[in-house]
Amino acid sequence: MSILHHWAVWLWLLCLYLVQQEVTSQCGDPAKYGGQSIQAYLDDKSDVLPWTVAIRGKFGSFKCLGSIIPENGFNGKHKNSSRLNGFNGKHKNSSRLILTAGSCFRHVLKKRWGTPSSYKVFAGLDRLRLFLNRGQSAEPKGIRIMPYNTVNENIWNGIALVTLKKAFVFNKEVSPVCVKSAYIIPSDKSKCFVSTYHKKRLDEDIVRMVPGSVCKFGHFPELAKTKGLCSTHDRSETEKSLGGPLVCLVDGRAYQYGVYLSELITKEAFSFQKQSLHFYGHVATVLDTSPANVFRFIELGLSQKPSSSKKSSSSSEEKPQHGCKHPPPSGKPQKPGSPTLPPCSKPVKPAQPAPPVQVMYNCSERYVPSLYYAFGFNILRHPPILQLTLYITV
């Protein structure tokens, strides 16, 4: 009887594995849902890859691009590892998970994060309109952000994983791209492309990855710790869009490796040749839910219990100070003969990390070489101005 029991368990596990493989094998192949081959999308500029989404702000303005990923598409580990998702793995023909850039949800002027309900995600469209957008749409329910805290604002805010209130149903116009939670880089022979947003239209561009794909060369040493990826471009090429997925073909299927965050310009001293690098945050940094990584997450739209450190700090701030003079209530005078005490000090707020100080120069191209010679490589260009970023260590 025990032998039959063991065989039944093994058979059940095998069936579970085959079902899992069937679900995850549908990603990265639009033809499985009635769409075209990936090469057909790249050749035909009127069609958009079905995992590309557009994210719009509260007042209808375009914020960034993103991508649809399967809920149990990266080894199934994400299903039970985070309360952010809140799904049970039953939606095999739909998904509520979106990968995009963290800066998509950051108010630059107000210096704060937005609320999930202030945004809307659109899928299955090739053009973003103010009204009457075809395809599917949904609001975010929760947002997890992995900040990188380095270089410029877009890279500083890192990449984000969004959970929608309702799932996008897969069809010939909407389907997911494959993704893995492990840190894997594309091979030098891989064909890679990134989604773009230009003149209110969604499109794709072929990209050339730097040798080894990883941004760990001498031009920007501060990027090495992010484990981000870089592609190289000519200055005449189309600029990329924030949050656009970096996708490479592996055995005919599309896998997402990165999320586009920023353009970096390099120029060797005493040389007139410039090189444009595009930086992508690696998807594994926000999908990794190991204890060493989770504490760095910024989560929006979730009710969280305060940590013990927050409780202790708040209790110490609320605790009355002894041996000092508090302001008398309702302007009552101090009683005669009572000892005079020094006034109580105000509680000091804990320091918050902030993006690096940025100095902006609005200058023409003829002044650019002198800036390069004077300050070296770290020149970041965001049209229509040239941005020179200075890093100040206190």
PDB file of N, CA and C in Angstrom, residues 18-53:
ATOM      1  N   LEU A  18       3.904  19.427 -15.134  1.00  0.00           N
ATOM      2  CA  LEU A  18       3.516  19.560 -16.541  1.00  0.00           C
ATOM      3  C   LEU A  18       2.518  20.691 -16.734  1.00  0.00           C
ATOM      4  N   VAL A  19       1.589  20.847 -15.793  1.00  0.00           N
ATOM      5  CA  VAL A  19       0.638  21.955 -15.871  1.00  0.00           C
ATOM      6  C   VAL A  19       1.362  23.286 -15.761  1.00  0.00           C
ATOM      7  N   GLN A  20       2.333  23.346 -14.836  1.00  0.00           N
ATOM      8  CA  GLN A  20       3.115  24.570 -14.664  1.00  0.00           C
ATOM      9  C   GLN A  20       3.885  24.908 -15.932  1.00  0.00           C
ATOM     10  N   GLN A  21       4.486  23.881 -16.558  1.00  0.00           N
ATOM     11  CA  GLN A  21       5.235  24.099 -17.789  1.00  0.00           C
ATOM     12  C   GLN A  21       4.316  24.562 -18.909  1.00  0.00           C
ATOM     13  N   GLU A  22       3.094  24.019 -18.941  1.00  0.00           N
ATOM     14  CA  GLU A  22       2.142  24.417 -19.976  1.00  0.00           C
ATOM     15  C   GLU A  22       1.770  25.879 -19.827  1.00  0.00           C
ATOM     16  N   VAL A  23       1.580  26.328 -18.584  1.00  0.00           N
ATOM     17  CA  VAL A  23       1.206  27.713 -18.341  1.00  0.00           C
ATOM     18  C   VAL A  23       2.348  28.645 -18.712  1.00  0.00           C
ATOM     19  N   THR A  24       3.550  28.362 -18.214  1.00  0.00           N
ATOM     20  CA  THR A  24       4.676  29.257 -18.422  1.00  0.00           C
ATOM     21  C   THR A  24       5.199  29.212 -19.840  1.00  0.00           C
ATOM     22  N   SER A  25       4.943  28.126 -20.587  1.00  0.00           N
ATOM     23  CA  SER A  25       5.453  28.031 -21.949  1.00  0.00           C
ATOM     24  C   SER A  25       4.686  28.927 -22.904  1.00  0.00           C
ATOM     25  N   GLN A  26       3.548  29.492 -22.467  1.00  0.00           N
ATOM     26  CA  GLN A  26       2.769  30.370 -23.327  1.00  0.00           C
ATOM     27  C   GLN A  26       3.350  31.775 -23.391  1.00  0.00           C
ATOM     28  N   CYS A  27       4.253  32.146 -22.504  1.00  0.00           N
ATOM     29  CA  CYS A  27       4.793  33.502 -22.492  1.00  0.00           C
ATOM     30  C   CYS A  27       5.822  33.675 -23.602  1.00  0.00           C
ATOM     31  N   GLY A  28       6.008  34.932 -24.013  1.00  0.00           N
ATOM     32  CA  GLY A  28       7.039  35.245 -24.993  1.00  0.00           C
ATOM     33  C   GLY A  28       6.777  34.731 -26.380  1.00  0.00           C
ATOM     34  N   ASP A  29       5.558  34.303 -26.668  1.00  0.00           N
ATOM     35  CA  ASP A  29       5.202  33.770 -27.985  1.00  0.00           C
ATOM     36  C   ASP A  29       3.778  34.210 -28.317  1.00  0.00           C
ATOM     37  N   PRO A  30       3.607  35.388 -28.921  1.00  0.00           N
ATOM     38  CA  PRO A  30       2.260  35.903 -29.203  1.00  0.00           C
ATOM     39  C   PRO A  30       1.413  34.980 -30.063  1.00  0.00           C
ATOM     40  N   ALA A  31       2.052  34.161 -30.898  1.00  0.00           N
ATOM     41  CA  ALA A  31       1.291  33.261 -31.771  1.00  0.00           C
ATOM     42  C   ALA A  31       0.460  32.263 -30.976  1.00  0.00           C
ATOM     43  N   LYS A  32       0.852  31.962 -29.730  1.00  0.00           N
ATOM     44  CA  LYS A  32       0.098  31.033 -28.889  1.00  0.00           C
ATOM     45  C   LYS A  32      -1.296  31.571 -28.564  1.00  0.00           C
ATOM     46  N   TYR A  33      -1.457  32.894 -28.643  1.00  0.00           N
ATOM     47  CA  TYR A  33      -2.741  33.522 -28.323  1.00  0.00           C
ATOM     48  C   TYR A  33      -3.414  34.107 -29.562  1.00  0.00           C
ATOM     49  N   GLY A  34      -2.967  33.700 -30.751  1.00  0.00           N
ATOM     50  CA  GLY A  34      -3.579  34.187 -31.981  1.00  0.00           C
ATOM     51  C   GLY A  34      -2.885  35.374 -32.597  1.00  0.00           C
ATOM     52  N   GLY A  35      -1.781  35.823 -31.999  1.00  0.00           N
ATOM     53  CA  GLY A  35      -1.032  36.943 -32.550  1.00  0.00           C
ATOM     54  C   GLY A  35      -0.066  36.506 -33.641  1.00  0.00           C
ATOM     55  N   GLN A  36       0.851  37.410 -34.008  1.00  0.00           N
ATOM     56  CA  GLN A  36       1.821  37.135 -35.054  1.00  0.00           C
ATOM     57  C   GLN A  36       3.119  36.604 -34.455  1.00  0.00           C
ATOM     58  N   SER A  37       4.055  36.261 -35.333  1.00  0.00           N
ATOM     59  CA  SER A  37       5.393  35.913 -34.870  1.00  0.00           C
ATOM     60  C   SER A  37       6.108  37.184 -34.424  1.00  0.00           C
ATOM     61  N   ILE A  38       7.098  37.045 -33.572  1.00  0.00           N
ATOM     62  CA  ILE A  38       7.811  38.214 -33.057  1.00  0.00           C
ATOM     63  C   ILE A  38       8.484  38.980 -34.187  1.00  0.00           C
ATOM     64  N   GLN A  39       9.055  38.285 -35.151  1.00  0.00           N
ATOM     65  CA  GLN A  39       9.710  38.950 -36.269  1.00  0.00           C
ATOM     66  C   GLN A  39       8.722  39.787 -37.069  1.00  0.00           C
ATOM     67  N   ALA A  40       7.482  39.326 -37.183  1.00  0.00           N
ATOM     68  CA  ALA A  40       6.461  40.095 -37.907  1.00  0.00           C
ATOM     69  C   ALA A  40       6.173  41.419 -37.205  1.00  0.00           C
ATOM     70  N   TYR A  41       6.165  41.406 -35.869  1.00  0.00           N
ATOM     71  CA  TYR A  41       5.964  42.653 -35.128  1.00  0.00           C
ATOM     72  C   TYR A  41       7.131  43.612 -35.354  1.00  0.00           C
ATOM     73  N   LEU A  42       8.349  43.092 -35.390  1.00  0.00           N
ATOM     74  CA  LEU A  42       9.522  43.943 -35.581  1.00  0.00           C
ATOM     75  C   LEU A  42       9.569  44.514 -36.995  1.00  0.00           C
ATOM     76  N   ASP A  43       9.081  43.762 -37.973  1.00  0.00           N
ATOM     77  CA  ASP A  43       9.092  44.227 -39.364  1.00  0.00           C
ATOM     78  C   ASP A  43       7.964  45.206 -39.653  1.00  0.00           C
ATOM     79  N   ASP A  44       6.811  45.001 -39.020  1.00  0.00           N
ATOM     80  CA  ASP A  44       5.640  45.840 -39.274  1.00  0.00           C
ATOM     81  C   ASP A  44       5.540  46.902 -38.182  1.00  0.00           C
ATOM     82  N   LYS A  45       5.806  48.156 -38.536  1.00  0.00           N
ATOM     83  CA  LYS A  45       5.821  49.237 -37.552  1.00  0.00           C
ATOM     84  C   LYS A  45       4.425  49.617 -37.065  1.00  0.00           C
ATOM     85  N   SER A  46       3.385  49.138 -37.734  1.00  0.00           N
ATOM     86  CA  SER A  46       2.026  49.476 -37.313  1.00  0.00           C
ATOM     87  C   SER A  46       1.525  48.585 -36.185  1.00  0.00           C
ATOM     88  N   ASP A  47       2.191  47.455 -35.961  1.00  0.00           N
ATOM     89  CA  ASP A  47       1.789  46.537 -34.893  1.00  0.00           C
ATOM     90  C   ASP A  47       2.734  46.657 -33.701  1.00  0.00           C
ATOM     91  N   VAL A  48       2.177  46.514 -32.512  1.00  0.00           N
ATOM     92  CA  VAL A  48       2.938  46.655 -31.270  1.00  0.00           C
ATOM     93  C   VAL A  48       3.020  45.303 -30.581  1.00  0.00           C
ATOM     94  N   LEU A  49       4.167  44.996 -30.017  1.00  0.00           N
ATOM     95  CA  LEU A  49       4.317  43.744 -29.284  1.00  0.00           C
ATOM     96  C   LEU A  49       3.278  43.677 -28.166  1.00  0.00           C
ATOM     97  N   PRO A  50       2.585  42.557 -28.019  1.00  0.00           N
ATOM     98  CA  PRO A  50       1.387  42.502 -27.169  1.00  0.00           C
ATOM     99  C   PRO A  50       1.634  42.612 -25.671  1.00  0.00           C
ATOM    100  N   TRP A  51       2.879  42.567 -25.219  1.00  0.00           N
ATOM    101  CA  TRP A  51       3.130  42.729 -23.776  1.00  0.00           C
ATOM    102  C   TRP A  51       3.416  44.182 -23.400  1.00  0.00           C
ATOM    103  N   THR A  52       3.543  45.067 -24.384  1.00  0.00           N
ATOM    104  CA  THR A  52       3.855  46.467 -24.103  1.00  0.00           C
ATOM    105  C   THR A  52       2.613  47.201 -23.623  1.00  0.00           C
ATOM    106  N   VAL A  53       2.747  47.948 -22.520  1.00  0.00           N
ATOM    107  CA  VAL A  53       1.643  48.741 -21.978  1.00  0.00           C
ATOM    108  C   VAL A  53       2.084  50.191 -21.846  1.00  0.00           C
TER     109      VAL A  53
END
